[in-house]
Short mmCIF file of C-alpha atoms and ligand atoms in Angstrom, two decimals:
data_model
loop_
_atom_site.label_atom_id
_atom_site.label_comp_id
_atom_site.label_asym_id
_atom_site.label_seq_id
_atom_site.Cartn_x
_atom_site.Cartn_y
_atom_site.Cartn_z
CA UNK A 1 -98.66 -16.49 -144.31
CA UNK A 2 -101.08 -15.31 -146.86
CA UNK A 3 -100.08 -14.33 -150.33
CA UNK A 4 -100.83 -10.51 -150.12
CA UNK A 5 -99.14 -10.75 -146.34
CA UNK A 6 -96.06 -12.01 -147.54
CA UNK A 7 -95.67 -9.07 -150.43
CA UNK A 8 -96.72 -6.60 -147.93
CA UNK A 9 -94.21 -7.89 -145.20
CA UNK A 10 -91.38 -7.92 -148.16
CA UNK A 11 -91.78 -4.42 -149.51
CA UNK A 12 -91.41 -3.18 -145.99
CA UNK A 13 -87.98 -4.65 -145.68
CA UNK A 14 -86.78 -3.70 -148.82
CA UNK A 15 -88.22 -0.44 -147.89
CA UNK A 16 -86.12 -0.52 -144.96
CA UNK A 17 -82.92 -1.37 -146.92
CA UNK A 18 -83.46 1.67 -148.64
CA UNK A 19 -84.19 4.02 -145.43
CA UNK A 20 -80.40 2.64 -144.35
CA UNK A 21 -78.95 3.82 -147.33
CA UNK A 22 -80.53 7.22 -147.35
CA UNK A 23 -79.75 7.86 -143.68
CA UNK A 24 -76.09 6.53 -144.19
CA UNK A 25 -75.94 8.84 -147.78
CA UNK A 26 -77.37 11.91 -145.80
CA UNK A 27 -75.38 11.44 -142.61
CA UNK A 28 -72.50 11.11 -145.23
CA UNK A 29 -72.89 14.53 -147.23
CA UNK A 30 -73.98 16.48 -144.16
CA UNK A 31 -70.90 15.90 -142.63
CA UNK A 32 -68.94 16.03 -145.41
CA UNK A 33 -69.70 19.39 -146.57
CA UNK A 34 -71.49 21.14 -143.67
CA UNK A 35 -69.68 19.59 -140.75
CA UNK A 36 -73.06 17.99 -139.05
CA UNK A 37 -73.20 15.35 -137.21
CA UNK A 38 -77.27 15.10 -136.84
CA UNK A 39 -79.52 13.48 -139.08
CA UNK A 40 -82.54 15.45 -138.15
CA UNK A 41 -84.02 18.48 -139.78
CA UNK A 42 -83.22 21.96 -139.26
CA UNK A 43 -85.04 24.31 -136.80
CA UNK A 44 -85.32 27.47 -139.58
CA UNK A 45 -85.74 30.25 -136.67
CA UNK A 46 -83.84 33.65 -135.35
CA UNK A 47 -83.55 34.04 -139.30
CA UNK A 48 -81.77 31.89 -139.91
CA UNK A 49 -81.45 31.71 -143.89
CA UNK A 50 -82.47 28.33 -145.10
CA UNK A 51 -79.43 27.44 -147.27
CA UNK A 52 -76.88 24.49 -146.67
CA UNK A 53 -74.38 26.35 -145.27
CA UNK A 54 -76.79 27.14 -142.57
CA UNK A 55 -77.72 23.83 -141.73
CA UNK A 56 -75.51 22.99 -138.54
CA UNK A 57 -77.13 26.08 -137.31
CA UNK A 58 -80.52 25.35 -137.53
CA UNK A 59 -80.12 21.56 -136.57
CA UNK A 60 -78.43 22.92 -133.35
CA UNK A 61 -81.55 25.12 -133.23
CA UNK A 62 -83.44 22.10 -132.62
CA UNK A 63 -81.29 20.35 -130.51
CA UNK A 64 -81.89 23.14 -128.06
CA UNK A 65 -85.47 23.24 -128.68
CA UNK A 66 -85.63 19.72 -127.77
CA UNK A 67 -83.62 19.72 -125.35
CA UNK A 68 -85.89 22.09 -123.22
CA UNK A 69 -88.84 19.62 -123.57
CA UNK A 70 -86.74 16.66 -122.36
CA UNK A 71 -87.17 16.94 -118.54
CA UNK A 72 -83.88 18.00 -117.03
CA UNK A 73 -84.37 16.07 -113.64
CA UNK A 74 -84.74 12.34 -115.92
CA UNK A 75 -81.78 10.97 -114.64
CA UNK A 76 -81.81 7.61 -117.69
CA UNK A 77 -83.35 8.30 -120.46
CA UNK A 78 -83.22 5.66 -123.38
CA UNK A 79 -82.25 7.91 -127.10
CA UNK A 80 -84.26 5.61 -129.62
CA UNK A 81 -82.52 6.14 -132.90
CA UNK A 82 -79.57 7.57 -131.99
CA UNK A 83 -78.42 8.14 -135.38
CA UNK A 84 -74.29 9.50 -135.21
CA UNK A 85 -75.06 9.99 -131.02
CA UNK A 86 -75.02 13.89 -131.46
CA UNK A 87 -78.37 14.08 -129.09
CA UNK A 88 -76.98 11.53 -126.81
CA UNK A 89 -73.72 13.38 -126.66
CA UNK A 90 -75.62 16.50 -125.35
CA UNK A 91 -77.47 14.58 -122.93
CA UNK A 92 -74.73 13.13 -121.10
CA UNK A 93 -73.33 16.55 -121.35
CA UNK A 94 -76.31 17.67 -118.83
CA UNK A 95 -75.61 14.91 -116.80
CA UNK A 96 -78.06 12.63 -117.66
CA UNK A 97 -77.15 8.54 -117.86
CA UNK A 98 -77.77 7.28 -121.57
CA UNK A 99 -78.86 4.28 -123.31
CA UNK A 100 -79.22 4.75 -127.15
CA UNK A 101 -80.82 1.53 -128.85
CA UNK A 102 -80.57 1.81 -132.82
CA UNK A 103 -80.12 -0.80 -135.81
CA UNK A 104 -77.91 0.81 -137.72
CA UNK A 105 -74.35 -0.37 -137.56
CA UNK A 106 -72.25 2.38 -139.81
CA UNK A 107 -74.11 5.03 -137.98
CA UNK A 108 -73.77 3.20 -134.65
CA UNK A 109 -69.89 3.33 -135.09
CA UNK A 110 -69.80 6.74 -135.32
CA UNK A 111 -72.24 6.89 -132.40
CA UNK A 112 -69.93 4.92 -130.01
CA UNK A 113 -66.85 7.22 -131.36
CA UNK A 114 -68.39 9.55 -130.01
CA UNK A 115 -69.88 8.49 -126.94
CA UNK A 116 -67.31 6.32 -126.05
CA UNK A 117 -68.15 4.86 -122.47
CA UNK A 118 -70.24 8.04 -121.84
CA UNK A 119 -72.94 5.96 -123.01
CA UNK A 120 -74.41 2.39 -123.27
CA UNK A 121 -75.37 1.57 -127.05
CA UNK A 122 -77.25 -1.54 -127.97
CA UNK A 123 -77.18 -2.59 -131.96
CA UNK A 124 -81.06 -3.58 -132.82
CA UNK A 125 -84.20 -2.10 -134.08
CA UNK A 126 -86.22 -0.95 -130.56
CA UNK A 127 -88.89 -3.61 -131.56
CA UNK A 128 -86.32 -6.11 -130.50
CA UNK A 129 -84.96 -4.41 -127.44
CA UNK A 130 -85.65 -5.96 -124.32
CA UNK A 131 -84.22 -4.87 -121.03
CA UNK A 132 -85.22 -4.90 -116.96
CA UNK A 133 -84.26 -1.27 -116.85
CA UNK A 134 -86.52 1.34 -116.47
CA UNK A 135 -86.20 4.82 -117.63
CA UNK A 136 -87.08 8.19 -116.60
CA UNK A 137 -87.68 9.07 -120.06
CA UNK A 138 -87.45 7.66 -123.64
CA UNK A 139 -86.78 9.78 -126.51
CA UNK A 140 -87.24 9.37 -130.45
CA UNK A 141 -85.91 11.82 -132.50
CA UNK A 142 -86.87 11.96 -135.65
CA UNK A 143 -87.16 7.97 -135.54
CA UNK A 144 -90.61 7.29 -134.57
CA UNK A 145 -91.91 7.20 -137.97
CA UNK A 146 -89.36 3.98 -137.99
CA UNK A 147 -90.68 2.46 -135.26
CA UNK A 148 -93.84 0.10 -135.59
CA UNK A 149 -96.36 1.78 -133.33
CA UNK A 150 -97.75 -0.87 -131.20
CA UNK A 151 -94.78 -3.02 -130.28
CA UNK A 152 -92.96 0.42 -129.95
CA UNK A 153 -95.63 1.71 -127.73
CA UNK A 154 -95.86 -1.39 -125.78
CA UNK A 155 -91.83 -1.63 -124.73
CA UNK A 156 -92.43 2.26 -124.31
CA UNK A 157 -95.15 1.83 -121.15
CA UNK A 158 -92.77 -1.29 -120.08
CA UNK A 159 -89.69 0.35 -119.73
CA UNK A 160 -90.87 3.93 -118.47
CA UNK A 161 -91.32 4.32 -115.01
CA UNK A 162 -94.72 5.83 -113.63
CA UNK A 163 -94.34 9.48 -114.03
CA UNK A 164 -91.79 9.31 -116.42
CA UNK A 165 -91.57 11.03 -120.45
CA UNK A 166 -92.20 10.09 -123.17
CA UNK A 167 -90.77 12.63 -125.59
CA UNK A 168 -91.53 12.28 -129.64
CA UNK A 169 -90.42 14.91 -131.97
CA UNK A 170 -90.63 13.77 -135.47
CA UNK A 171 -93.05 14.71 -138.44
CA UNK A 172 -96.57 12.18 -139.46
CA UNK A 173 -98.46 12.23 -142.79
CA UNK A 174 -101.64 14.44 -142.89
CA UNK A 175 -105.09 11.76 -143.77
CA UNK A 176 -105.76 13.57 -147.10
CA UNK A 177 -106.56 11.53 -150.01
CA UNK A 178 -104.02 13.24 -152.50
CA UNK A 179 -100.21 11.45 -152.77
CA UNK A 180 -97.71 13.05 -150.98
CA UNK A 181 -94.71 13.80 -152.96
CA UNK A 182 -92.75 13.46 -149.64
CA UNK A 183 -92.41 10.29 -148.42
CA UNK A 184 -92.48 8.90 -144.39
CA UNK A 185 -94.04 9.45 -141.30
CA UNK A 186 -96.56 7.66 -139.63
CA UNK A 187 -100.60 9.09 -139.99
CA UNK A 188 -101.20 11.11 -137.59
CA UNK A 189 -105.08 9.99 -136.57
CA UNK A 190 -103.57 6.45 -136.82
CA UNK A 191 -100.84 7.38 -134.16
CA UNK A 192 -103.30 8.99 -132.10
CA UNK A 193 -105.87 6.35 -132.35
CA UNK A 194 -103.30 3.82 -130.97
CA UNK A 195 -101.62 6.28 -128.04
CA UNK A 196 -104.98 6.82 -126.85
CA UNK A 197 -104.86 2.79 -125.83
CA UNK A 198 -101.83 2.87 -123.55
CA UNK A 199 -101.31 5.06 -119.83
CA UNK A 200 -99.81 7.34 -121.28
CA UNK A 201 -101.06 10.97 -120.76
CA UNK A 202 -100.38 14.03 -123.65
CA UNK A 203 -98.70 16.84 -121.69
CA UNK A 204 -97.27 18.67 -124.90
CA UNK A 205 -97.79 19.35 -128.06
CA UNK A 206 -96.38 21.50 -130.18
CA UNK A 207 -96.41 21.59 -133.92
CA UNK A 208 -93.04 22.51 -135.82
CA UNK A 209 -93.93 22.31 -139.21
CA UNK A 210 -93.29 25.75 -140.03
CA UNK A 211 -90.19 26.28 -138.44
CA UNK A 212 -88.48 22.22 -140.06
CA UNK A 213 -90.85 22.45 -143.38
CA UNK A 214 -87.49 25.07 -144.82
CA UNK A 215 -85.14 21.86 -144.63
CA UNK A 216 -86.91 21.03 -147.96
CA UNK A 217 -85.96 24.30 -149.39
CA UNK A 218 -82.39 23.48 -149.23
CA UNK A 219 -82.87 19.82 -149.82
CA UNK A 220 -84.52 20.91 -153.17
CA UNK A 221 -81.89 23.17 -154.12
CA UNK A 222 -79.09 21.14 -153.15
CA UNK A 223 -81.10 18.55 -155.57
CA UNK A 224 -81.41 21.14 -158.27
CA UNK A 225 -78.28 22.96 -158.23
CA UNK A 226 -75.94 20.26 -157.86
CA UNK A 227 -77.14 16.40 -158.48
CA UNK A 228 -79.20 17.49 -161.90
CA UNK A 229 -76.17 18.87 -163.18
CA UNK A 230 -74.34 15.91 -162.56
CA UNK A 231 -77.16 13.91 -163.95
CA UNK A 232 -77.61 15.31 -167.23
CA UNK A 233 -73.86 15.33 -167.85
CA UNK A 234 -73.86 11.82 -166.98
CA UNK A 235 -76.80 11.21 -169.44
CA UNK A 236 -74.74 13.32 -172.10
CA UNK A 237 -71.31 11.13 -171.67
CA UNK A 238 -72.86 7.92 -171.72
CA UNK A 239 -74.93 8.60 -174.89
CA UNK A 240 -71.76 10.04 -176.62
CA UNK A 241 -69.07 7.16 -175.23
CA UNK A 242 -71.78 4.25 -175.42
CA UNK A 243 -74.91 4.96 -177.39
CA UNK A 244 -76.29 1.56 -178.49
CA UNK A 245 -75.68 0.40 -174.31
CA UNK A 246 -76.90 3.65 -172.89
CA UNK A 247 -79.79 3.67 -175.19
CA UNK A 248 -80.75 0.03 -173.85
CA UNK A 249 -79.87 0.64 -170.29
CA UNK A 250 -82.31 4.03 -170.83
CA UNK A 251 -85.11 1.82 -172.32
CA UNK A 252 -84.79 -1.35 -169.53
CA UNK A 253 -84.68 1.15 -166.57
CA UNK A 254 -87.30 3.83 -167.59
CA UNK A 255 -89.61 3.50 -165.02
CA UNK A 256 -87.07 4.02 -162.15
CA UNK A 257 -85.40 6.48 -163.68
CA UNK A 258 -89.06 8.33 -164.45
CA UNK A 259 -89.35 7.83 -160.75
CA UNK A 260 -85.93 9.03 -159.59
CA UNK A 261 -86.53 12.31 -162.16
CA UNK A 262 -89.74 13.04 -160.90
CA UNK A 263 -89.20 12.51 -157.09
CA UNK A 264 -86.14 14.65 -157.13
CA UNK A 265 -85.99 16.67 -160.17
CA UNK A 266 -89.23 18.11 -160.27
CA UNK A 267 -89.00 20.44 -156.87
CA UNK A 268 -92.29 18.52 -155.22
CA UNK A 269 -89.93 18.14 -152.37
CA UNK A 270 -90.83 21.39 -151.36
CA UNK A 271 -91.49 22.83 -148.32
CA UNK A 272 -94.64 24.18 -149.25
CA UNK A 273 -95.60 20.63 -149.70
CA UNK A 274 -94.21 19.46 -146.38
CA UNK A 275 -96.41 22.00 -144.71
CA UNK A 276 -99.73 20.45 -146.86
CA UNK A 277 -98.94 16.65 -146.47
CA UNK A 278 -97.07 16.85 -143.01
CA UNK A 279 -96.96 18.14 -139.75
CA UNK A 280 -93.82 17.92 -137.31
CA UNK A 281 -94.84 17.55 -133.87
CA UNK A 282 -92.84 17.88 -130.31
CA UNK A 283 -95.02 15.17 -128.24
CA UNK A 284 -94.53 14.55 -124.75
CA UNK A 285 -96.85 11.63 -123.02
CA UNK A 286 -96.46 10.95 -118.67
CA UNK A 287 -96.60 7.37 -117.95
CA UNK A 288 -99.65 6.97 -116.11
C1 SAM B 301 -83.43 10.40 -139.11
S1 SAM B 301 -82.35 9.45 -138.15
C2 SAM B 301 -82.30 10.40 -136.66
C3 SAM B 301 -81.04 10.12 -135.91
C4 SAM B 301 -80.82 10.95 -134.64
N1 SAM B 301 -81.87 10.76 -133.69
C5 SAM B 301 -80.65 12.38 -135.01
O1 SAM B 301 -81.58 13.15 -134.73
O2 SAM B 301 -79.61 12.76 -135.58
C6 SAM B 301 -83.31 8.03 -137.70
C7 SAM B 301 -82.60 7.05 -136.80
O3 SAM B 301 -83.51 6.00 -136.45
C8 SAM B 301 -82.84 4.76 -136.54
N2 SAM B 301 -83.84 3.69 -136.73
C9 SAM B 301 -84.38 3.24 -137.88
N3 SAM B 301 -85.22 2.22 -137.62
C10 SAM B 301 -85.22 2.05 -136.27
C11 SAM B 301 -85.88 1.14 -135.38
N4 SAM B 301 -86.74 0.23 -135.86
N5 SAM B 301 -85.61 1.22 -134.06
C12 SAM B 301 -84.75 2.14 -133.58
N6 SAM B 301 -84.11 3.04 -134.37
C13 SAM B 301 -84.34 2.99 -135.70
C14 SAM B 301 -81.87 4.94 -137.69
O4 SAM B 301 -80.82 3.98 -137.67
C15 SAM B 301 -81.38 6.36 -137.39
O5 SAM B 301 -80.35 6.31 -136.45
#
């Protein structure tokens, strides 16, 4: 494999380390202090106030909302990304049968606590998922922008029968030439560029990046009103209880830290920002 292959190929699995830990950190916290059981954003409507407390509230919100676009007569539908199974949960609820293919295994143990035998869960990334069955719909929620697009596309028009959904709701990067302080997500004219390739047919499409960009609002203060703190006061005790160590240790790691400061400390995480670099979209393609 080339050189510039190679470092490509292994800052996209470290990347992916990192994506585990985040997901497994937010699951974490959001059920610790909220009670949620959903990694996806919130759905900020009915005014509903975006603070933390609020949260469970607004994620329901958009459990409903995608639940309406998720045709109701699909009797198996494949959950790609199933995260803690609270979508999957809700699905067998309305009587649907459920596969859920994900690769994470902490969150896939709280998945199949669950689900228990409601539901069949298989432990790999959906680029490695191969099956004979064939679905009447395949959803990704929130976990497209994990999924590489054409071997995720091309098990998509495999295992969906003709006339069947499939149902996207996640959020893609605008193409503007500025950095986005935000981070993920798939380009958008990239995305559609390669859908337009497969029979697959856009039936929907709805954009939600007004009503999930106010996730970042309490992200950001959540950020600001509770990990700086902590932060600083670390920074304090470690200067006082070890200065010559926590001066090196400051010197050695400056860059990340610069990074971790300005990523999170510096409210660019905002949602006025997700509305400018993002846009949230409820997708639904019929198989041709
Ligand atoms: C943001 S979470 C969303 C979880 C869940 N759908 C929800 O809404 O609560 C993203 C999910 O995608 C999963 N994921 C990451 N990479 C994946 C891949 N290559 N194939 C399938 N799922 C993946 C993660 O393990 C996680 O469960």
């Amino acid at each position: 494999m080339p050189l510039i292959k190679s470092l490509k190929s292994h800052r996209r699995k470290k990347r992916g380390e990192w994506q585990h830990v985040s997901l497994v950190a937010g699951f974490l916290a959001g059920r610790h202090f909220v009670g949620t059981n959903d990694l996806h954003y919130g759905f900020w409507v009915n005014g509903i106030e975006p603070q933390i407390r609020n949260l469970p509230r607004a994620q329901e919100e958009y459990s409903r909302f995608l639940l309406e676009h998720i045709p109701s007569d699909a009797k198996r539908i494949l959950d790609v990304g199933c995260g803690a199974g609270g979508l999957a949960a809700k699905l067998v609820e309305r009587g649907h049968y459920v596969d859920c293919v994900s690769p994470n295994a902490f969150l896939n143990q709280q998945a199949k606590e669950l689900l228990g035998d409601r539901a069949r869960l298989f432990d790999c990334k959906y680029e490695d998922y191969r099956t004979s069955d064939v679905y009447d719909a395949i959803v990704f929620c929130e976990s497209y922008q994990y999924v590489n697009m054409p071997k995720g596309l091309d098990l998509v028009t495999s295992q969906l029968r003709s006339g069947g959904s499939l149902v996207i709701c996640d959020f893609f990067r605008l193409p503007l030439k500025e950095k986005s302080p935000i981070s993920g997500g798939h380009y958008i004219d990239e995305f559609q560029q390669i859908v337009a390739g497969y029979p697959l047919t856009l039936v929907e499409d709805i954009d939600i990046t007004l009503q999930t960009a106010p996730t970042f609002t309490v992200i950001d203060s959540a950020f600001t009103d509770v990990l700086r703190p902590i932060w600083d006061e670390i920074g304090h005790a470690s200067v006082a209880t070890h200065p010559y160590w926590s001066k090196l240790a400051a010197w050695f790691f400056r860059r990340r830290l610069a990074k971790v400061k300005d990523k999170y400390f510096t409210h660019t995480r905002s949602a006025a920002n997700f509305e400018k670099f993002k846009t949230y979209r409820l997708m639904r393609y019929v198989r041709d």
